[in-house]
Amino acid sequence: IEEEDSVMLHTKNRAAKLGKVNVAVVLLQHMSNFTDFNALEHDERVHLFYSNQPSDISEADIIIIPGTKNTLHDLQILRRDGIAQAILQAHQKGKTILGICGGYQMLGCELHDPNQIESDLMQMPGLNLLPISTTLEGEKITRQINFRFAGSKTNCKGYEIHNGRTDILADIEPLNLLEDNSKDGCITNNCIGTYIHGILDNAEFVDYLIAPHLTGKPSKSFDYSKFKEEQFDKLADHVRSHVNMELIYSFIK
């Protein structure tokens, strides 16, 4: 069953591993939405690890910049600690960069926080990997998302919960083909940015993400939704074996 917060982060992998697609999640100081990556932890094709060390991050095939509660401050730390440079060098070498939510905002040309909503930092250049500009605003956007990316055969699902308005500054392939002029995310070369949390719960998107880095024979997709339902069924069976459910039902009635 998914953990709710960062308490379990100390139990996660912290280094790359031979023989699998290595996916590094950048360990941000104000990291949020920790369940975004659970699907990758259970995918046998993937080795997921968390790190804030440039040398470790440079070993990954795919680098994910996650959501954060303080985008500008965490971007400042990435620059200070050499992580930003490691990400840019990895991109130049053909590694895949994926930014989710605040990580998506960091991939753009610039970030603005004129009303100092998150911190005392009002403006900062981004990593300049995507032609976008983000301005943080007071109102938080929350909504369920159906999306379809280029090459997908079915609709995928996710959700948005973020602060900020992102403007597209140049022609670029949108991530979500179901909406005109989509600002849910965009794709260019080996860089993907999106506001969609839960995007990695979709097997079709994970297949697309790791395909450039797979070696050997074709591999089987991992159905995370089915896996989660199986775990909840196991939990329900365990509870039923130790709890008088008829008595519980009588209380409800």
PDB file of N, CA and C in Angstrom, residues 243-253:
ATOM      1  N   VAL A 243     -11.181  -9.911  11.718  1.00  0.00           N
ATOM      2  CA  VAL A 243     -12.193  -8.993  12.250  1.00  0.00           C
ATOM      3  C   VAL A 243     -13.577  -9.582  12.028  1.00  0.00           C
ATOM      4  N   ASN A 244     -14.441  -9.401  13.008  1.00  0.00           N
ATOM      5  CA  ASN A 244     -15.833  -9.847  12.892  1.00  0.00           C
ATOM      6  C   ASN A 244     -16.593  -8.855  12.017  1.00  0.00           C
ATOM      7  N   MET A 245     -16.583  -9.118  10.697  1.00  0.00           N
ATOM      8  CA  MET A 245     -17.174  -8.174   9.747  1.00  0.00           C
ATOM      9  C   MET A 245     -18.688  -8.092   9.907  1.00  0.00           C
ATOM     10  N   GLU A 246     -19.341  -9.213  10.283  1.00  0.00           N
ATOM     11  CA  GLU A 246     -20.799  -9.173  10.478  1.00  0.00           C
ATOM     12  C   GLU A 246     -21.160  -8.195  11.588  1.00  0.00           C
ATOM     13  N   LEU A 247     -20.334  -8.160  12.625  1.00  0.00           N
ATOM     14  CA  LEU A 247     -20.575  -7.214  13.721  1.00  0.00           C
ATOM     15  C   LEU A 247     -20.385  -5.773  13.245  1.00  0.00           C
ATOM     16  N   ILE A 248     -19.325  -5.564  12.455  1.00  0.00           N
ATOM     17  CA  ILE A 248     -19.082  -4.225  11.893  1.00  0.00           C
ATOM     18  C   ILE A 248     -20.269  -3.788  11.027  1.00  0.00           C
ATOM     19  N   TYR A 249     -20.747  -4.700  10.169  1.00  0.00           N
ATOM     20  CA  TYR A 249     -21.885  -4.369   9.307  1.00  0.00           C
ATOM     21  C   TYR A 249     -23.137  -4.045  10.127  1.00  0.00           C
ATOM     22  N   SER A 250     -23.303  -4.745  11.254  1.00  0.00           N
ATOM     23  CA  SER A 250     -24.474  -4.467  12.097  1.00  0.00           C
ATOM     24  C   SER A 250     -24.426  -3.073  12.707  1.00  0.00           C
ATOM     25  N   PHE A 251     -23.211  -2.625  13.033  1.00  0.00           N
ATOM     26  CA  PHE A 251     -23.061  -1.244  13.529  1.00  0.00           C
ATOM     27  C   PHE A 251     -23.468  -0.233  12.460  1.00  0.00           C
ATOM     28  N   ILE A 252     -23.049  -0.510  11.198  1.00  0.00           N
ATOM     29  CA  ILE A 252     -23.354   0.389  10.097  1.00  0.00           C
ATOM     30  C   ILE A 252     -24.850   0.483   9.872  1.00  0.00           C
ATOM     31  N   LYS A 253     -25.544  -0.656   9.957  1.00  0.00           N
ATOM     32  CA  LYS A 253     -26.994  -0.683   9.758  1.00  0.00           C
ATOM     33  C   LYS A 253     -27.723  -0.003  10.913  1.00  0.00           C
TER      34      LYS A 253
END
